[in-house]
mmCIF file of C-alpha atoms in Angstrom:
data_model
loop_
_atom_site.group_PDB
_atom_site.id
_atom_site.type_symbol
_atom_site.label_atom_id
_atom_site.label_comp_id
_atom_site.label_asym_id
_atom_site.label_seq_id
_atom_site.Cartn_x
_atom_site.Cartn_y
_atom_site.Cartn_z
ATOM 1 C CA UNK A 14 113.486 124.736 105.105
ATOM 2 C CA UNK A 15 109.892 125.356 104.059
ATOM 3 C CA UNK A 16 111.214 127.549 101.234
ATOM 4 C CA UNK A 17 113.895 125.123 100.002
ATOM 5 C CA UNK A 18 113.586 123.657 96.501
ATOM 6 C CA UNK A 19 112.381 120.049 96.352
ATOM 7 C CA UNK A 20 115.797 118.767 95.307
ATOM 8 C CA UNK A 21 117.437 120.271 98.379
ATOM 9 C CA UNK A 22 114.734 118.847 100.652
ATOM 10 C CA UNK A 23 115.171 115.438 99.057
ATOM 11 C CA UNK A 24 118.956 115.630 99.517
ATOM 12 C CA UNK A 25 118.534 116.553 103.192
ATOM 13 C CA UNK A 26 116.094 113.681 103.774
ATOM 14 C CA UNK A 27 118.415 111.278 101.923
ATOM 15 C CA UNK A 28 121.409 112.246 104.064
ATOM 16 C CA UNK A 29 119.363 111.537 107.195
ATOM 17 C CA UNK A 30 118.157 108.131 105.956
ATOM 18 C CA UNK A 31 121.482 106.339 106.554
ATOM 19 C CA UNK A 32 121.766 107.290 110.236
ATOM 20 C CA UNK A 33 118.066 106.484 110.767
ATOM 21 C CA UNK A 34 118.517 103.050 109.154
ATOM 22 C CA UNK A 35 121.610 102.392 111.287
ATOM 23 C CA UNK A 36 119.779 103.321 114.466
ATOM 24 C CA UNK A 37 116.849 101.043 113.596
ATOM 25 C CA UNK A 38 119.214 98.113 112.951
ATOM 26 C CA UNK A 39 121.286 98.748 116.085
ATOM 27 C CA UNK A 40 118.115 98.440 118.217
ATOM 28 C CA UNK A 41 118.307 94.711 117.413
ATOM 29 C CA UNK A 42 121.760 94.429 118.957
ATOM 30 C CA UNK A 43 123.668 93.949 115.705
ATOM 31 C CA UNK A 44 125.703 96.492 113.751
ATOM 32 C CA UNK A 45 124.445 97.662 110.359
ATOM 33 C CA UNK A 46 127.474 95.956 108.753
ATOM 34 C CA UNK A 47 126.607 92.735 110.582
ATOM 35 C CA UNK A 48 122.971 92.927 109.514
ATOM 36 C CA UNK A 49 123.864 93.496 105.850
ATOM 37 C CA UNK A 50 126.424 90.680 105.974
ATOM 38 C CA UNK A 51 123.768 88.331 107.356
ATOM 39 C CA UNK A 52 121.312 89.452 104.665
ATOM 40 C CA UNK A 53 123.866 88.595 101.979
ATOM 41 C CA UNK A 54 124.471 85.136 103.483
ATOM 42 C CA UNK A 55 120.730 84.576 103.824
ATOM 43 C CA UNK A 56 120.446 85.039 100.072
ATOM 44 C CA UNK A 57 123.621 83.147 99.180
ATOM 45 C CA UNK A 58 125.188 81.130 101.961
ATOM 46 C CA UNK A 59 128.784 79.911 101.871
ATOM 47 C CA UNK A 60 130.637 82.910 100.454
ATOM 48 C CA UNK A 61 134.267 83.872 100.962
ATOM 49 C CA UNK A 62 134.899 86.941 103.096
ATOM 50 C CA UNK A 63 136.460 88.721 100.120
ATOM 51 C CA UNK A 64 133.272 88.291 98.088
ATOM 52 C CA UNK A 65 131.160 89.615 100.970
ATOM 53 C CA UNK A 66 133.526 92.590 101.274
ATOM 54 C CA UNK A 67 133.140 93.302 97.562
ATOM 55 C CA UNK A 68 129.345 93.203 97.790
ATOM 56 C CA UNK A 69 129.347 95.523 100.801
ATOM 57 C CA UNK A 70 131.930 97.853 99.232
ATOM 58 C CA UNK A 71 134.322 97.449 102.131
ATOM 59 C CA UNK A 72 137.632 95.757 102.897
ATOM 60 C CA UNK A 73 138.235 92.122 103.815
ATOM 61 C CA UNK A 74 139.774 93.337 107.109
ATOM 62 C CA UNK A 75 136.503 95.058 108.015
ATOM 63 C CA UNK A 76 134.552 91.913 107.160
ATOM 64 C CA UNK A 77 136.881 89.823 109.334
ATOM 65 C CA UNK A 78 136.097 92.046 112.308
ATOM 66 C CA UNK A 79 132.341 91.910 111.658
ATOM 67 C CA UNK A 80 132.432 88.126 111.190
ATOM 68 C CA UNK A 81 134.403 87.727 114.439
ATOM 69 C CA UNK A 82 131.567 89.445 116.323
ATOM 70 C CA UNK A 83 128.814 87.574 114.481
ATOM 71 C CA UNK A 84 130.598 84.255 115.050
ATOM 72 C CA UNK A 85 131.089 85.000 118.752
ATOM 73 C CA UNK A 86 127.335 85.687 119.003
ATOM 74 C CA UNK A 87 126.454 82.460 117.152
ATOM 75 C CA UNK A 88 125.069 84.060 113.972
ATOM 76 C CA UNK A 89 127.807 82.959 111.520
ATOM 77 C CA UNK A 90 130.144 79.997 111.177
ATOM 78 C CA UNK A 91 133.432 79.774 109.295
ATOM 79 C CA UNK A 92 133.953 76.476 107.481
ATOM 80 C CA UNK A 93 136.711 75.191 105.224
ATOM 81 C CA UNK A 94 135.738 74.829 101.588
ATOM 82 C CA UNK A 95 135.591 71.116 100.744
ATOM 83 C CA UNK A 96 136.914 71.777 97.237
ATOM 84 C CA UNK A 97 139.724 74.109 98.308
ATOM 85 C CA UNK A 98 140.898 73.536 101.885
ATOM 86 C CA UNK A 99 142.744 76.879 101.841
ATOM 87 C CA UNK A 100 139.473 78.764 101.448
ATOM 88 C CA UNK A 101 137.186 79.606 104.362
ATOM 89 C CA UNK A 102 133.502 80.087 103.651
ATOM 90 C CA UNK A 103 131.002 82.023 105.727
ATOM 91 C CA UNK A 104 127.721 80.356 106.656
ATOM 92 C CA UNK A 105 124.715 81.866 108.376
ATOM 93 C CA UNK A 106 123.390 79.890 111.353
ATOM 94 C CA UNK A 107 119.795 79.367 112.446
ATOM 95 C CA UNK A 108 120.387 82.093 115.027
ATOM 96 C CA UNK A 109 121.515 84.454 112.246
ATOM 97 C CA UNK A 110 118.447 83.603 110.179
ATOM 98 C CA UNK A 111 116.178 84.363 113.136
ATOM 99 C CA UNK A 112 117.987 87.631 113.784
ATOM 100 C CA UNK A 113 117.550 88.793 110.167
ATOM 101 C CA UNK A 114 113.881 87.801 110.161
ATOM 102 C CA UNK A 115 113.067 89.436 113.503
ATOM 103 C CA UNK A 116 115.138 92.543 112.810
ATOM 104 C CA UNK A 117 113.715 92.859 109.298
ATOM 105 C CA UNK A 118 110.145 92.747 110.611
ATOM 106 C CA UNK A 119 110.878 95.300 113.332
ATOM 107 C CA UNK A 120 112.703 97.623 110.938
ATOM 108 C CA UNK A 121 109.920 97.291 108.384
ATOM 109 C CA UNK A 122 107.286 98.414 110.866
ATOM 110 C CA UNK A 123 109.393 101.316 112.080
ATOM 111 C CA UNK A 124 110.254 102.394 108.540
ATOM 112 C CA UNK A 125 106.636 102.372 107.400
ATOM 113 C CA UNK A 126 105.692 104.567 110.361
ATOM 114 C CA UNK A 127 108.493 106.988 109.459
ATOM 115 C CA UNK A 128 107.823 107.000 105.711
ATOM 116 C CA UNK A 129 104.021 107.084 105.714
ATOM 117 C CA UNK A 130 103.738 110.885 105.557
ATOM 118 C CA UNK A 131 102.280 111.585 102.098
ATOM 119 C CA UNK A 132 98.574 112.346 101.833
ATOM 120 C CA UNK A 133 96.793 110.105 99.317
ATOM 121 C CA UNK A 134 95.886 113.143 97.188
ATOM 122 C CA UNK A 135 99.574 114.151 96.922
ATOM 123 C CA UNK A 136 100.864 110.658 96.216
ATOM 124 C CA UNK A 137 100.719 110.822 92.390
ATOM 125 C CA UNK A 138 102.853 114.006 92.296
ATOM 126 C CA UNK A 139 105.375 112.633 94.796
ATOM 127 C CA UNK A 140 105.526 109.363 92.854
ATOM 128 C CA UNK A 141 106.173 111.208 89.556
ATOM 129 C CA UNK A 142 108.917 113.268 91.210
ATOM 130 C CA UNK A 143 110.682 110.247 92.700
ATOM 131 C CA UNK A 144 110.407 108.147 89.531
ATOM 132 C CA UNK A 145 111.814 111.010 87.459
ATOM 133 C CA UNK A 146 114.623 111.514 89.970
ATOM 134 C CA UNK A 147 115.482 107.803 89.930
ATOM 135 C CA UNK A 148 115.513 107.832 86.124
ATOM 136 C CA UNK A 149 117.802 110.875 86.042
ATOM 137 C CA UNK A 150 120.148 109.351 88.634
ATOM 138 C CA UNK A 151 120.265 106.118 86.644
ATOM 139 C CA UNK A 152 121.022 107.977 83.404
ATOM 140 C CA UNK A 153 123.729 110.039 85.106
ATOM 141 C CA UNK A 154 125.458 107.023 86.668
ATOM 142 C CA UNK A 155 125.644 105.420 83.230
ATOM 143 C CA UNK A 156 127.693 108.365 82.028
ATOM 144 C CA UNK A 157 125.027 110.424 80.289
ATOM 145 C CA UNK A 158 124.397 114.036 81.168
ATOM 146 C CA UNK A 159 121.181 114.849 83.049
#
C-alpha cells in the first residue's frame, strides 16, 4: 500500500469509513439507520415516514422497521396528523434527543482520534488535495467531465 497512488489510498480509506462510522454508532445501542433517522427528526420533527425514507435513500418499509424499534425503545412516537387524519407523523422524544446528543458527542471524540493523523506541516498539501478532489467530484456529479 505504501506505493499506491494517492487516489487509490483515498478510495481505500473512503470504503472503510462507512463500516467504521457504523461501528461507532452501534456502540450507543442504536443502528446507524436509527441514528440517522433521529438526526433528521431532530432537525425537522413531525415528518411522514415516506419523507424520511426519501431523505435516507431507502424504502418506506425499511423506515417502518427502524421506527418500530425506535418507538419500542422510547425514542420516537407516531402521531396522527391533525390536518390529515390518514397521515402518521414521526416525532422524536426527549429520550431520542438525549440519545442523539450523547451518541454524537461520543462519536465526535472517537472520530477526531481516528482522523487526527496529519502532521501540521503536511496539512496544507492534504487540504489542497481534498479540496481539489471534492471540487472534481462535485463537477463530475453535475454531469461535467473531470
